[in-house]
PDB file of C-alpha atoms in Angstrom:
ATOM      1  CA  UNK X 211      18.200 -33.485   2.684  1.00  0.00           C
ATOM      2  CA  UNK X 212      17.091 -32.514  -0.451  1.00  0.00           C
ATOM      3  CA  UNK X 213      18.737 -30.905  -3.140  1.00  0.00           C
ATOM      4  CA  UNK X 214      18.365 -27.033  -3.831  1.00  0.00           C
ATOM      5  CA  UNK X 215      15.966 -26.681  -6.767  1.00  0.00           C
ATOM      6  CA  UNK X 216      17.190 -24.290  -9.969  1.00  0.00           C
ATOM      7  CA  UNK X 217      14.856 -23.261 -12.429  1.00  0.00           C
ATOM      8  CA  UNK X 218      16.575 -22.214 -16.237  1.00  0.00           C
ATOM      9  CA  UNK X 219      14.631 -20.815 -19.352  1.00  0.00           C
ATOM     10  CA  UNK X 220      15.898 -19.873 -22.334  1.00  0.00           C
ATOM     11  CA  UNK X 221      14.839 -18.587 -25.685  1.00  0.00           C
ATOM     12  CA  UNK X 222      16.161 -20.450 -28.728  1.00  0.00           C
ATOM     13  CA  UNK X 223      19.649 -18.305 -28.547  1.00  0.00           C
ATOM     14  CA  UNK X 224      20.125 -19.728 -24.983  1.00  0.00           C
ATOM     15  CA  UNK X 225      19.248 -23.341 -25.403  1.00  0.00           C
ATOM     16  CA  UNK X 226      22.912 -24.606 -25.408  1.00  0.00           C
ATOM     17  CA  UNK X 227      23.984 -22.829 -22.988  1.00  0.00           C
ATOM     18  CA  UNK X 228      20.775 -23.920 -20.398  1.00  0.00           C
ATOM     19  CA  UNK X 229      21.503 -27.189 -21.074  1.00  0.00           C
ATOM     20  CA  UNK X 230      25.419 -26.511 -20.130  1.00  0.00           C
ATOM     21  CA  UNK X 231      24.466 -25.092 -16.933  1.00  0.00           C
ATOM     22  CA  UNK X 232      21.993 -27.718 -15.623  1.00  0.00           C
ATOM     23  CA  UNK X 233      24.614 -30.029 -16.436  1.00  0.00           C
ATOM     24  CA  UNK X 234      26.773 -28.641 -14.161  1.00  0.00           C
ATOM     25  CA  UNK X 235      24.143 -27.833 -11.611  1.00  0.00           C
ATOM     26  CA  UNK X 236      23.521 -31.741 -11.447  1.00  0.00           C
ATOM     27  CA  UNK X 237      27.141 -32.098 -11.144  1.00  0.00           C
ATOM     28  CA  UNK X 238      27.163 -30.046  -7.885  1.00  0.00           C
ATOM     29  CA  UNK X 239      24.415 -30.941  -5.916  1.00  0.00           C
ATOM     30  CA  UNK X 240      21.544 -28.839  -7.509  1.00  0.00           C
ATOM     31  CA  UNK X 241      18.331 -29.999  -9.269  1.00  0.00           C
ATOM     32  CA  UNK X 242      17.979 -28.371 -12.256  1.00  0.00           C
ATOM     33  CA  UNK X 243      14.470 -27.450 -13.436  1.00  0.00           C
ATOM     34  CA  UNK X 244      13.943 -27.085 -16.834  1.00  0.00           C
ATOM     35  CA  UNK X 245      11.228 -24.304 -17.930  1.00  0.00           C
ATOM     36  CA  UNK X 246      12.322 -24.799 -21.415  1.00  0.00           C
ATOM     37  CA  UNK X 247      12.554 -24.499 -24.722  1.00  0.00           C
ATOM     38  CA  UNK X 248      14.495 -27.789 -25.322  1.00  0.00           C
ATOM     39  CA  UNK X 249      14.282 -27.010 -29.376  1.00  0.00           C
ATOM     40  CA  UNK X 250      16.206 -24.398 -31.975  1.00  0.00           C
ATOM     41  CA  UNK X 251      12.886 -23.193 -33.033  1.00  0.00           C
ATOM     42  CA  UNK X 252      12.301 -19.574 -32.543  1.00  0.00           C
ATOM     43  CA  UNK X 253      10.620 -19.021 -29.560  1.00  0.00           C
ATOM     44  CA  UNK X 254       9.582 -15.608 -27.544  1.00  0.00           C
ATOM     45  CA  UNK X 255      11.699 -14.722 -24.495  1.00  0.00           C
ATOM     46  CA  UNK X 256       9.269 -13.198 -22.703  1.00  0.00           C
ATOM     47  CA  UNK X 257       7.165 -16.239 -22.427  1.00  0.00           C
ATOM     48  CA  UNK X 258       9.782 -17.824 -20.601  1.00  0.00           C
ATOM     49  CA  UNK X 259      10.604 -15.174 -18.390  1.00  0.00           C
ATOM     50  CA  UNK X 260       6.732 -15.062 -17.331  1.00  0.00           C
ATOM     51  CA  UNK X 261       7.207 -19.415 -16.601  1.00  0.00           C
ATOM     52  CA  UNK X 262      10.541 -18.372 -14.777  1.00  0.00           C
ATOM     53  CA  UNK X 263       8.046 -16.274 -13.225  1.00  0.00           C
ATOM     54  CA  UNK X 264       5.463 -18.092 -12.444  1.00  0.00           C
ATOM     55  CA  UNK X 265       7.679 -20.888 -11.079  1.00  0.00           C
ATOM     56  CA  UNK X 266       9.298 -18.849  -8.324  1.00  0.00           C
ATOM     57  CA  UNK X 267       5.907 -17.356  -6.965  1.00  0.00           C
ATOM     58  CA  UNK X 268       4.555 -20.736  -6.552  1.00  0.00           C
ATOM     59  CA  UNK X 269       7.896 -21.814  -4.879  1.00  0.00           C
ATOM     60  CA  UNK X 270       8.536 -24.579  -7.431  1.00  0.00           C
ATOM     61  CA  UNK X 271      12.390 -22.879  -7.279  1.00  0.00           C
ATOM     62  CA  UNK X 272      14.356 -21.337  -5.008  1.00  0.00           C
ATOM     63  CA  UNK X 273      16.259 -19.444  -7.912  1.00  0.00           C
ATOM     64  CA  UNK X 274      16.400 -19.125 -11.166  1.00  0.00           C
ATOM     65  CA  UNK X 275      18.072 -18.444 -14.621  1.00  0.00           C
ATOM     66  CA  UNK X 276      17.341 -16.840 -17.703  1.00  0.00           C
ATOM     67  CA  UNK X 277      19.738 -16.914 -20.728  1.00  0.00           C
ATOM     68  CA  UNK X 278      18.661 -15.286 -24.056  1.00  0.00           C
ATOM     69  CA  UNK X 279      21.213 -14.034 -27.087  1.00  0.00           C
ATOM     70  CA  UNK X 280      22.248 -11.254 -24.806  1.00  0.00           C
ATOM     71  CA  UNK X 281      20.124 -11.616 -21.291  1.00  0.00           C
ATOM     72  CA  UNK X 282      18.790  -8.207 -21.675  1.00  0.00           C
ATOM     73  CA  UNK X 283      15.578  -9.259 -23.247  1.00  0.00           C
ATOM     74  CA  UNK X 284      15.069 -11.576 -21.276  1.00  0.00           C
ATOM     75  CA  UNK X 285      16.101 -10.050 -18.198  1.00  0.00           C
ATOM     76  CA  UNK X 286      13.802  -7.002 -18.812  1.00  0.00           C
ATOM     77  CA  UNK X 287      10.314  -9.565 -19.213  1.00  0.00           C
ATOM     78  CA  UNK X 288      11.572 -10.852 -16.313  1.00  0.00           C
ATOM     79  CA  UNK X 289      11.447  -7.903 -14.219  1.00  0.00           C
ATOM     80  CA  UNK X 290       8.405  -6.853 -14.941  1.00  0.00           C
ATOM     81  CA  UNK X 291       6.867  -9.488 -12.215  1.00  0.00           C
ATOM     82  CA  UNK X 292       7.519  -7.426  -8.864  1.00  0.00           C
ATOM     83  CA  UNK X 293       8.679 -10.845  -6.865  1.00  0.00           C
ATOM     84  CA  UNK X 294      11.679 -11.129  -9.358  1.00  0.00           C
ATOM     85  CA  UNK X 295      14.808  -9.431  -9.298  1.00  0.00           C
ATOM     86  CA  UNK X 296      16.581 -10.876 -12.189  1.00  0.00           C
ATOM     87  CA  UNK X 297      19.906  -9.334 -12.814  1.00  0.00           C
ATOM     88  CA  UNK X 298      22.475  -9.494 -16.235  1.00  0.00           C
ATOM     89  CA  UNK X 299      25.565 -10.421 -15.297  1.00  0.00           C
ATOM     90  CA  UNK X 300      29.010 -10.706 -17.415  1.00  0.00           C
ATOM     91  CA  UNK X 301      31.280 -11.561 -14.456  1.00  0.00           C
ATOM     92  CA  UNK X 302      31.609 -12.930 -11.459  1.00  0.00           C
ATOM     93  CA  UNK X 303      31.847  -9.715  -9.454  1.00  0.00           C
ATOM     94  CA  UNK X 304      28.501  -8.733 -11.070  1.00  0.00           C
ATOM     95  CA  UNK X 305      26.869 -12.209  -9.859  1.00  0.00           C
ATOM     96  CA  UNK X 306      28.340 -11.749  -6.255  1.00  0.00           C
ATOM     97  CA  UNK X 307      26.965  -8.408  -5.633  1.00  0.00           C
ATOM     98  CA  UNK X 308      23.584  -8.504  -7.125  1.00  0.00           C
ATOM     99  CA  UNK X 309      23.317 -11.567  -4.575  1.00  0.00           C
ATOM    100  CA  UNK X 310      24.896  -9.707  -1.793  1.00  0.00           C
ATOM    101  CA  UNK X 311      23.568  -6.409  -2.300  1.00  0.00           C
ATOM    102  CA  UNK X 312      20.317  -6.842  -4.518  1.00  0.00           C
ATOM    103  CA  UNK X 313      19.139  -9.896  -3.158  1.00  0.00           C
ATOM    104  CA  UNK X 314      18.688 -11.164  -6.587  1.00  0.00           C
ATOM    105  CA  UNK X 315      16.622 -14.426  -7.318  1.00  0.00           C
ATOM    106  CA  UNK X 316      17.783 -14.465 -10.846  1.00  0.00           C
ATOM    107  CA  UNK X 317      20.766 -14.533 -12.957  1.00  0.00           C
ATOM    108  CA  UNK X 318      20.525 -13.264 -16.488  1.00  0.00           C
ATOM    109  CA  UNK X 319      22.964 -14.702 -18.986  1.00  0.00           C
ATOM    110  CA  UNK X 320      23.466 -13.560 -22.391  1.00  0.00           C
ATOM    111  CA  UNK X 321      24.454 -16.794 -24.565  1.00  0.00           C
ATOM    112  CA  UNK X 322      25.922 -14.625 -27.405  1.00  0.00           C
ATOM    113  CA  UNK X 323      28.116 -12.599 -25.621  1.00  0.00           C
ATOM    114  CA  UNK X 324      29.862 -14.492 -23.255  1.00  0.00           C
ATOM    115  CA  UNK X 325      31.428 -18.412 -23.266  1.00  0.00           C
ATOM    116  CA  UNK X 326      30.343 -21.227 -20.994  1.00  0.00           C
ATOM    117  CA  UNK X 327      33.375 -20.793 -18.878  1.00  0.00           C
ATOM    118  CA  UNK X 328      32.404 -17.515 -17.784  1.00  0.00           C
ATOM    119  CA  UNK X 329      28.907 -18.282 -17.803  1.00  0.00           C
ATOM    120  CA  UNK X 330      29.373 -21.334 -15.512  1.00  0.00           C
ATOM    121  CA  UNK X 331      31.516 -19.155 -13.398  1.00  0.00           C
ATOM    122  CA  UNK X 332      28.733 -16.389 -12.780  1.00  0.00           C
ATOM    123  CA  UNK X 333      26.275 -19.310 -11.935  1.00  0.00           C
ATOM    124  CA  UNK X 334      28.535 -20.606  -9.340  1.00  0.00           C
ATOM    125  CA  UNK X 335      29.279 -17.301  -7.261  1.00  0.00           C
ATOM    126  CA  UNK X 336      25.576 -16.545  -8.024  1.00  0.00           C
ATOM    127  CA  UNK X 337      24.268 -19.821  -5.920  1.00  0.00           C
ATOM    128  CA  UNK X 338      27.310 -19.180  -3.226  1.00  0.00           C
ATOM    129  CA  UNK X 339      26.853 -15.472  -2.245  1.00  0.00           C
ATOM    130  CA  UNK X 340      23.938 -15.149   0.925  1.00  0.00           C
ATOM    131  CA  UNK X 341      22.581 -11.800   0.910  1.00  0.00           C
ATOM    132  CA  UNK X 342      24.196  -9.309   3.277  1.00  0.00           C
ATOM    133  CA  UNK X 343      20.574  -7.717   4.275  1.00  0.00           C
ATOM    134  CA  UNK X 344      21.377  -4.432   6.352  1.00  0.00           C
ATOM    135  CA  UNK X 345      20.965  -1.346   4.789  1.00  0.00           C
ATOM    136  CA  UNK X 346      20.011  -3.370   1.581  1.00  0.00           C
ATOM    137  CA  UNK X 347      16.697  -4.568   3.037  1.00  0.00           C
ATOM    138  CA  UNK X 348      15.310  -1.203   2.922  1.00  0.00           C
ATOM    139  CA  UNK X 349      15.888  -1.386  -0.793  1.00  0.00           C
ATOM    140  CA  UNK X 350      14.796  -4.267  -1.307  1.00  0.00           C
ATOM    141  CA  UNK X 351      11.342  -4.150   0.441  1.00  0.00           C
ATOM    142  CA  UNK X 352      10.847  -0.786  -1.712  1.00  0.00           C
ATOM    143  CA  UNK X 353      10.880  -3.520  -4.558  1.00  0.00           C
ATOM    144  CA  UNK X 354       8.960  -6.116  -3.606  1.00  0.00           C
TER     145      UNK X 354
END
């Protein structure tokens, strides 16, 4: 069987903490996929929310995450494409219920305002919580 695929982007702010996270997706039977940037240099978050994008619709990833200075950036370019629901998220409790409620497809991180503990911890809950469906669904489809 093969492993779930995970797509991360970043802007420069997030770089670090991207490359913490697809370290510990390898660790626990993910494949991380790397959208980029893998540099320091100032880059534009909204060009790699439009690859995070781009890599769901063609299926490339099952999820995804974004992680700019503070996620919200990022989180907004993101959202902009009608197949992604990409939700900030400081805690776990956040991460569980925009999975099990909001059917998110991805997590939002915001590298300057949280630590790697934390961070990791949202990304975990994030990739265990199914959606509930139900009365969600209805929501949902008015999205999509």
């Amino acid at each position: 069987m093969s492993q779930p695929v995970i797509a991360l982007a970043s802007d420069h702010a997030g770089v670090a903490l991207k490359s913490e996270l697809a370290e510990w997706l390898g660790q626990n039977g993910y494949q991380a996929l790397d959208l980029g940037p893998d540099s320091l240099d100032s880059v534009d978050y909204p060009d790699y929310a439009d690859k995070m994008a781009d890599c769901l619709k063609e299926g490339s990833a099952s999820l995804g995450v974004l992680v700019c200075g503070t996620g919200i950036g990022i989180s907004i370019a993101a959202n902009r494409h009608r197949h992604v629901r990409a939700a900030l998220c400081s805690n776990s409790t956040d991460a569980r219920l925009t999975r099990l409620h909001n059917d998110a497809n991805v997590l939002a991180l915001g590298a300057r305002t949280m630590g790697a503990e934390v961070a990791l911890d949202c990304l975990r809950v994030f990739l265990e919580t199914e959606f509930e469906g139900g009365r969600h669904q209805r929501r949902i489809d008015k999205m999509s």
